[in-house]
Short mmCIF file of C-alpha atoms and ligand atoms in Angstrom, two decimals:
data_model
loop_
_atom_site.label_atom_id
_atom_site.label_comp_id
_atom_site.label_asym_id
_atom_site.label_seq_id
_atom_site.Cartn_x
_atom_site.Cartn_y
_atom_site.Cartn_z
CA MET A 115 -23.83 -194.07 11.74
CA ILE A 116 -21.26 -194.79 8.87
CA LYS A 117 -20.81 -192.10 6.35
CA LEU A 118 -20.51 -193.36 2.73
CA TYR A 119 -18.04 -191.02 0.96
CA GLY A 120 -17.71 -191.05 -2.52
CA ALA A 121 -13.80 -190.74 -2.82
CA PRO A 122 -13.17 -194.89 -2.47
CA VAL A 123 -15.85 -195.59 -5.27
CA VAL A 124 -14.40 -192.63 -7.66
CA ASN A 125 -10.72 -194.32 -7.03
CA LYS A 126 -12.25 -197.73 -7.89
CA ILE A 127 -13.74 -196.42 -11.10
CA LEU A 128 -10.54 -194.77 -12.06
CA ASN A 129 -8.72 -198.01 -11.27
CA ASP A 130 -11.37 -199.75 -13.40
CA ILE A 131 -10.42 -197.45 -16.53
CA ASN A 132 -6.58 -196.88 -16.09
CA ASP A 133 -5.46 -199.95 -18.43
CA LYS A 134 -7.93 -198.22 -21.31
CA ILE A 135 -6.58 -194.97 -20.68
CA LYS A 136 -3.17 -196.34 -21.32
CA ASP A 137 -4.15 -198.18 -24.36
CA LEU A 138 -5.84 -195.25 -25.99
CA SER A 139 -2.63 -192.88 -24.98
CA GLU A 140 -0.35 -195.54 -26.91
CA LYS A 141 -2.30 -194.92 -29.74
CA ASN A 142 -2.20 -191.29 -29.27
CA ILE A 143 -6.35 -191.47 -29.34
CA THR A 144 -7.15 -188.53 -26.60
CA PRO A 145 -11.10 -189.43 -25.09
CA LYS A 146 -13.09 -186.46 -25.68
CA LEU A 147 -16.36 -184.96 -24.21
CA ALA A 148 -18.46 -182.18 -25.42
CA THR A 149 -20.77 -180.36 -23.08
CA ILE A 150 -23.63 -177.79 -24.23
CA ARG A 151 -24.56 -175.18 -21.90
CA LEU A 152 -27.71 -172.94 -22.54
CA GLY A 153 -27.51 -169.63 -20.18
CA ASP A 154 -25.56 -169.21 -17.11
CA ASN A 155 -27.47 -171.52 -14.39
CA ILE A 156 -25.11 -171.67 -11.50
CA ASP A 157 -25.50 -175.53 -11.08
CA ASP A 158 -24.60 -175.93 -14.65
CA ILE A 159 -21.49 -174.02 -14.07
CA LEU A 160 -20.39 -175.58 -11.10
CA TYR A 161 -21.08 -179.14 -12.80
CA GLU A 162 -19.28 -178.05 -15.82
CA LYS A 163 -16.06 -176.82 -13.88
CA SER A 164 -16.11 -179.95 -12.08
CA ILE A 165 -16.16 -181.54 -15.41
CA ILE A 166 -13.11 -179.92 -16.80
CA LYS A 167 -10.97 -179.98 -13.42
CA ASN A 168 -11.42 -184.19 -13.54
CA SER A 169 -11.23 -184.73 -17.09
CA ASN A 170 -7.99 -182.63 -17.31
CA LYS A 171 -6.39 -184.48 -14.27
CA ILE A 172 -6.33 -187.73 -16.32
CA GLY A 173 -6.30 -186.35 -19.84
CA ILE A 174 -9.63 -186.31 -21.08
CA LYS A 175 -10.39 -183.33 -23.39
CA THR A 176 -13.47 -181.20 -23.28
CA ASP A 177 -15.19 -179.23 -26.00
CA ILE A 178 -17.30 -176.87 -24.05
CA ASN A 179 -20.10 -175.40 -25.82
CA VAL A 180 -22.13 -172.25 -24.20
CA LEU A 181 -24.92 -170.58 -25.95
CA PRO A 182 -27.45 -168.10 -25.08
CA LEU A 183 -30.64 -168.95 -22.95
CA ASN A 184 -32.59 -167.80 -26.31
CA THR A 185 -30.74 -169.71 -28.53
CA GLU A 186 -33.22 -170.74 -31.53
CA HIS A 187 -33.91 -174.57 -31.78
CA ALA A 188 -32.45 -174.81 -35.09
CA ILE A 189 -29.12 -173.66 -33.92
CA LEU A 190 -29.02 -176.08 -30.93
CA GLU A 191 -29.94 -178.91 -33.50
CA LYS A 192 -27.33 -177.85 -35.58
CA LEU A 193 -24.72 -177.69 -33.11
CA ILE A 194 -25.58 -181.56 -31.71
CA LYS A 195 -25.73 -182.90 -35.22
CA LYS A 196 -22.27 -181.58 -35.77
CA LEU A 197 -21.14 -183.29 -32.59
CA ASN A 198 -23.02 -186.23 -33.56
CA ASN A 199 -20.86 -186.43 -36.83
CA ASP A 200 -17.08 -185.72 -35.31
CA GLU A 201 -15.56 -188.66 -34.95
CA LYS A 202 -12.99 -186.84 -32.22
CA ILE A 203 -16.02 -186.73 -29.97
CA HIS A 204 -16.89 -189.45 -27.72
CA GLY A 205 -19.65 -188.16 -25.95
CA ILE A 206 -22.18 -185.32 -25.65
CA LEU A 207 -23.72 -183.90 -22.09
CA ILE A 208 -26.41 -181.38 -22.56
CA PHE A 209 -27.13 -179.36 -19.52
CA ASN A 210 -30.55 -179.87 -18.47
CA PRO A 211 -33.47 -178.51 -18.25
CA LEU A 212 -33.51 -176.65 -21.41
CA PRO A 213 -35.22 -173.49 -22.02
CA ILE A 214 -38.56 -173.63 -23.35
CA ASN A 215 -38.01 -172.51 -26.51
CA ILE A 216 -36.37 -175.60 -27.45
CA ASP A 217 -38.44 -178.30 -28.15
CA GLU A 218 -36.82 -181.20 -25.90
CA SER A 219 -38.52 -184.09 -27.85
CA GLN A 220 -36.66 -183.48 -30.91
CA ILE A 221 -33.49 -183.12 -29.07
CA LYS A 222 -34.07 -186.56 -27.51
CA LYS A 223 -34.72 -188.02 -31.04
CA ILE A 224 -31.39 -186.55 -32.68
CA ILE A 225 -28.85 -186.95 -30.38
CA LYS A 226 -26.92 -190.29 -30.92
CA GLU A 227 -27.52 -193.11 -28.77
CA GLU A 228 -23.76 -193.95 -28.71
CA LYS A 229 -23.01 -190.70 -27.84
CA ASP A 230 -25.47 -190.00 -25.40
CA VAL A 231 -23.10 -190.39 -22.21
CA ASP A 232 -26.12 -189.29 -20.19
CA CYS A 233 -29.15 -191.22 -21.27
CA ILE A 234 -31.49 -188.54 -22.58
CA SER A 235 -32.30 -190.35 -25.95
CA TYR A 236 -35.24 -192.04 -26.41
CA ASN A 237 -33.40 -195.14 -27.78
CA ASN A 238 -31.37 -195.48 -24.43
CA ILE A 239 -34.44 -194.46 -22.21
CA ALA A 240 -36.49 -196.94 -23.94
CA LYS A 241 -33.88 -199.71 -23.16
CA LEU A 242 -33.88 -198.89 -19.56
CA PHE A 243 -37.35 -198.92 -19.20
CA ILE A 244 -37.78 -202.51 -20.75
CA GLY A 245 -34.82 -203.87 -18.72
CA LYS A 246 -32.58 -204.06 -21.78
CA LYS A 247 -28.93 -202.87 -21.58
CA PRO A 248 -29.27 -199.38 -22.83
CA LYS A 249 -25.52 -197.70 -24.07
CA PHE A 250 -25.83 -195.79 -21.21
CA ILE A 251 -27.66 -194.74 -18.12
CA PRO A 252 -27.82 -191.56 -16.63
CA CYS A 253 -24.75 -190.53 -14.62
CA THR A 254 -26.37 -189.97 -11.42
CA VAL A 255 -28.31 -193.20 -11.14
CA GLU A 256 -25.21 -195.22 -11.93
CA ALA A 257 -23.28 -193.15 -9.34
CA VAL A 258 -26.06 -194.38 -6.77
CA ILE A 259 -25.82 -198.26 -8.00
CA GLU A 260 -21.99 -198.07 -7.74
CA LEU A 261 -21.96 -196.62 -4.39
CA LEU A 262 -24.66 -199.49 -3.18
CA ASN A 263 -22.20 -201.98 -4.86
CA TYR A 264 -19.07 -200.72 -3.28
CA TYR A 265 -20.57 -200.67 0.21
CA ASN A 266 -22.15 -204.20 -0.59
CA ILE A 267 -25.65 -202.76 0.13
CA ALA A 268 -28.04 -205.26 -0.95
CA VAL A 269 -31.22 -203.79 -2.70
CA LYS A 270 -32.92 -207.11 -3.62
CA GLY A 271 -36.28 -207.33 -2.05
CA LYS A 272 -35.34 -204.31 0.05
CA LYS A 273 -37.94 -201.40 0.68
CA ILE A 274 -36.70 -198.45 -0.72
CA THR A 275 -38.12 -195.22 -1.19
CA ILE A 276 -37.06 -192.42 -3.56
CA ILE A 277 -38.32 -188.79 -3.28
CA GLY A 278 -38.16 -187.17 -6.55
CA ARG A 279 -39.69 -188.62 -10.21
CA SER A 280 -37.53 -186.12 -12.71
CA GLU A 281 -36.63 -187.66 -16.13
CA ILE A 282 -32.88 -187.65 -15.21
CA VAL A 283 -32.79 -189.03 -11.70
CA GLY A 284 -35.80 -190.22 -10.07
CA LYS A 285 -37.86 -192.23 -12.62
CA PRO A 286 -34.51 -193.89 -13.98
CA LEU A 287 -33.31 -194.81 -10.91
CA SER A 288 -36.53 -196.19 -9.60
CA ILE A 289 -36.78 -198.32 -12.85
CA MET A 290 -33.18 -199.70 -12.21
CA LEU A 291 -33.81 -200.49 -8.48
CA LEU A 292 -37.02 -202.16 -9.58
CA ASN A 293 -35.06 -204.16 -12.31
CA LYS A 294 -32.65 -205.27 -9.36
CA ASN A 295 -35.67 -206.50 -7.30
CA ALA A 296 -36.26 -203.81 -4.78
CA THR A 297 -39.46 -202.81 -3.66
CA VAL A 298 -39.64 -199.29 -5.03
CA THR A 299 -41.94 -196.35 -3.75
CA ILE A 300 -41.81 -193.21 -5.88
CA CYS A 301 -42.78 -189.90 -4.14
CA HIS A 302 -42.97 -186.29 -4.92
CA SER A 303 -44.65 -182.89 -4.36
CA LYS A 304 -48.13 -184.36 -4.52
CA THR A 305 -47.32 -187.41 -2.11
CA ILE A 306 -49.73 -187.63 0.96
CA ASN A 307 -48.02 -188.43 3.95
CA LEU A 308 -44.55 -188.18 2.56
CA VAL A 309 -43.26 -188.90 6.24
CA GLU A 310 -44.88 -192.51 6.53
CA GLU A 311 -43.63 -193.27 2.91
CA CYS A 312 -39.91 -192.29 3.95
CA LYS A 313 -40.24 -193.91 7.46
CA LYS A 314 -40.93 -197.28 6.43
CA ALA A 315 -37.95 -197.32 3.72
CA GLU A 316 -35.15 -199.39 4.63
CA ILE A 317 -33.16 -197.49 1.61
CA LEU A 318 -34.26 -193.80 1.38
CA ILE A 319 -32.98 -191.82 -1.52
CA SER A 320 -33.52 -188.18 -1.65
CA ALA A 321 -33.68 -186.20 -5.09
CA VAL A 322 -35.52 -183.23 -4.29
CA GLY A 323 -33.30 -179.98 -4.45
CA LYS A 324 -34.52 -178.41 -1.01
CA ALA A 325 -32.16 -178.19 1.72
CA ASN A 326 -32.67 -179.85 5.01
CA ILE A 327 -36.07 -180.99 4.05
CA ILE A 328 -35.49 -184.51 5.72
CA THR A 329 -35.08 -184.51 9.31
CA ASP A 330 -35.31 -186.85 12.11
CA LYS A 331 -39.27 -187.72 11.71
CA TYR A 332 -38.64 -188.98 8.39
CA ILE A 333 -36.10 -191.64 9.16
CA ASN A 334 -35.80 -195.18 11.00
CA LYS A 335 -32.69 -196.13 13.35
CA ASP A 336 -31.72 -199.24 10.73
CA GLN A 337 -31.98 -197.01 7.51
CA VAL A 338 -29.57 -195.96 4.67
CA ILE A 339 -29.76 -192.57 3.28
CA ILE A 340 -28.56 -191.69 -0.19
CA ASP A 341 -28.84 -187.94 -0.34
CA ILE A 342 -28.49 -186.80 -3.86
CA GLY A 343 -29.78 -183.24 -3.47
CA ILE A 344 -27.32 -180.22 -4.25
CA ASN A 345 -28.51 -177.11 -2.37
CA TYR A 346 -26.84 -173.96 -1.09
CA ILE A 347 -27.04 -172.43 1.92
CA ASN A 348 -25.08 -169.03 2.37
CA GLY A 349 -22.95 -170.09 -0.31
CA LYS A 350 -22.09 -173.60 1.14
CA VAL A 351 -23.17 -176.52 -0.38
CA CYS A 352 -25.47 -179.10 1.48
CA GLY A 353 -27.94 -181.99 0.40
CA ASP A 354 -31.49 -182.76 0.93
CA VAL A 355 -31.30 -184.00 4.51
CA ASP A 356 -30.91 -182.23 7.60
CA PHE A 357 -27.95 -183.96 8.43
CA ASP A 358 -27.32 -183.16 12.18
CA SER A 359 -30.83 -183.76 12.96
CA VAL A 360 -30.44 -187.50 11.78
CA LYS A 361 -26.67 -188.21 12.00
CA ASP A 362 -26.95 -190.22 15.20
CA LYS A 363 -30.41 -191.84 14.52
CA ILE A 364 -29.56 -193.80 11.38
CA LYS A 365 -27.35 -196.63 9.87
CA MET A 366 -25.50 -195.05 6.98
CA ILE A 367 -25.86 -191.76 5.08
CA THR A 368 -23.89 -190.45 1.96
CA PRO A 369 -22.34 -186.98 3.00
CA VAL A 370 -22.96 -183.64 0.74
CA PRO A 371 -20.57 -182.61 -0.38
CA ARG A 372 -18.09 -185.77 -0.77
CA GLY A 373 -20.95 -188.31 -1.87
CA ILE A 374 -22.88 -188.98 -4.97
CA GLY A 375 -21.67 -185.63 -6.60
CA ALA A 376 -18.13 -186.84 -7.13
CA ILE A 377 -19.34 -190.44 -8.09
CA THR A 378 -21.56 -188.63 -10.81
CA THR A 379 -18.33 -186.97 -12.66
CA MET A 380 -16.56 -189.80 -12.74
CA ILE A 381 -18.90 -192.04 -14.21
CA LEU A 382 -19.01 -189.32 -16.88
CA ILE A 383 -15.76 -189.85 -17.53
CA LYS A 384 -15.49 -193.23 -17.45
CA ASN A 385 -18.23 -193.43 -20.08
CA ILE A 386 -16.11 -191.32 -22.40
CA VAL A 387 -13.14 -193.47 -21.69
CA TYR A 388 -15.17 -196.68 -22.49
CA ASN A 389 -16.91 -195.05 -25.71
CA ALA A 390 -13.51 -194.28 -27.02
CA TYR A 391 -12.05 -197.33 -26.35
CA HIS A 392 -15.10 -199.12 -28.18
CA LEU A 393 -15.03 -197.06 -31.14
CA HIS A 394 -11.05 -196.94 -31.61
CA ILE A 395 -9.79 -200.07 -30.18
CA ASN A 396 -12.38 -202.84 -29.34
CA ASN A 397 -15.29 -202.46 -31.67
CA LYS A 398 -17.29 -205.43 -30.35
P1 NDP B 636 -36.22 -181.78 -10.23
O1 NDP B 636 -36.39 -180.37 -9.80
O2 NDP B 636 -36.31 -182.21 -11.56
O3 NDP B 636 -37.11 -182.72 -9.59
C1 NDP B 636 -37.45 -182.57 -8.24
C2 NDP B 636 -38.07 -183.78 -7.69
O4 NDP B 636 -38.55 -183.46 -6.12
C3 NDP B 636 -39.77 -183.46 -8.23
O5 NDP B 636 -40.21 -185.00 -8.83
C4 NDP B 636 -40.55 -182.95 -7.28
O6 NDP B 636 -42.07 -183.05 -7.49
C5 NDP B 636 -40.05 -183.48 -5.93
N1 NDP B 636 -40.15 -182.49 -4.93
C6 NDP B 636 -40.01 -180.89 -4.85
N2 NDP B 636 -40.58 -180.61 -3.56
C7 NDP B 636 -40.80 -181.79 -3.06
C8 NDP B 636 -41.17 -181.80 -1.75
N3 NDP B 636 -41.30 -180.94 -0.74
N4 NDP B 636 -41.74 -183.19 -1.18
C9 NDP B 636 -41.58 -184.22 -1.81
N5 NDP B 636 -41.12 -183.91 -3.26
C10 NDP B 636 -40.61 -182.80 -3.55
O7 NDP B 636 -34.57 -182.13 -10.13
P2 NDP B 636 -33.29 -183.16 -10.18
O8 NDP B 636 -34.33 -184.32 -10.27
O9 NDP B 636 -33.17 -182.67 -11.28
O10 NDP B 636 -32.63 -183.07 -9.08
C11 NDP B 636 -32.79 -183.35 -7.85
C12 NDP B 636 -31.68 -182.94 -7.02
O11 NDP B 636 -30.54 -183.53 -7.50
C13 NDP B 636 -31.34 -181.40 -7.12
O12 NDP B 636 -30.73 -181.12 -5.96
C14 NDP B 636 -30.07 -181.41 -8.15
O13 NDP B 636 -29.30 -180.28 -7.75
C15 NDP B 636 -29.34 -182.89 -7.62
N6 NDP B 636 -28.59 -183.26 -8.61
C16 NDP B 636 -27.58 -184.05 -8.14
C17 NDP B 636 -26.75 -184.82 -8.95
C18 NDP B 636 -25.40 -185.39 -8.39
O14 NDP B 636 -24.65 -186.13 -8.83
N7 NDP B 636 -25.19 -185.56 -7.03
C19 NDP B 636 -26.97 -185.13 -10.64
C20 NDP B 636 -28.26 -184.55 -10.65
C21 NDP B 636 -29.16 -183.80 -9.65
P3 NDP B 636 -42.97 -182.93 -8.56
O15 NDP B 636 -42.63 -184.13 -9.75
O16 NDP B 636 -44.00 -183.09 -7.93
O17 NDP B 636 -42.46 -181.71 -9.10
#
């Protein structure tokens, strides 16, 4: 079994953006990401920490906005509009899901397409769904695509099963893979016979968020498994896949930690750098 680590993919992306970071720095332009978090969800806080740490490492600034969970919709909207119009901000990331007092559909309308680095705006989503190039695709989705490309895992004609149909991971990932000519099956909590749907897959992708739900009865010996899940058992991070149960019975797997998560943060940073470059240096 081969472990598909995220680190080499992260290094490749870093290499790809190095020239742009240098060009920006020579012109005294610092790429800057704004994040908006409502409340104190632990997953959001950990992702925020990882963003700050990795951005600092390569000289990207962050503008971290934290609002109470019961923030009124109008206050959030005002903040997004301010960030939309701030020339020094090159991307806006809003942690999801938003609390129920926020009208999410309105947020998806007002966030500027060109600052929507995690692809939540209707314009970007629509382009993704009709196979036109959106300004950005969701960072986790792009992380999976980058990983598959890096390790030369072809998807054309392959049977791919995705477990999870969220708007930010499962659904857009299924569309991206469909656009790349894979034969995609999407599963969810109401799927009947999940075991068979998973077993038949040449590539199995899990985005559920439940520790160890994928065991050896869901897999086949030629399978590549991409584990997107981030879960915690006694404070230790783990994926959706029961690693010990499957490790000697599959072809390849992304570990958790040190798999997709690390790439996701780097994709976000790449989006900020590209956007800053596009806005200030090469506006084509
Ligand atoms: P959601 O909770 O929005 O979606 C979970 C999906 O899993 C739903 O479609 C749900 O089905 C399905 N599901 C739940 N239980 C089962 C089950 N027993 N059998 C089959 N399907 C099930 O989560 P997200 O998509 O936002 O995230 C998924 C996971 O990925 C989480 O662990 C999250 O932390 C992680 N994540 C990791 C990232 C990374 O960079 N590595 C980035 C983003 C997320 P239904 O629709 O029917 O409810």
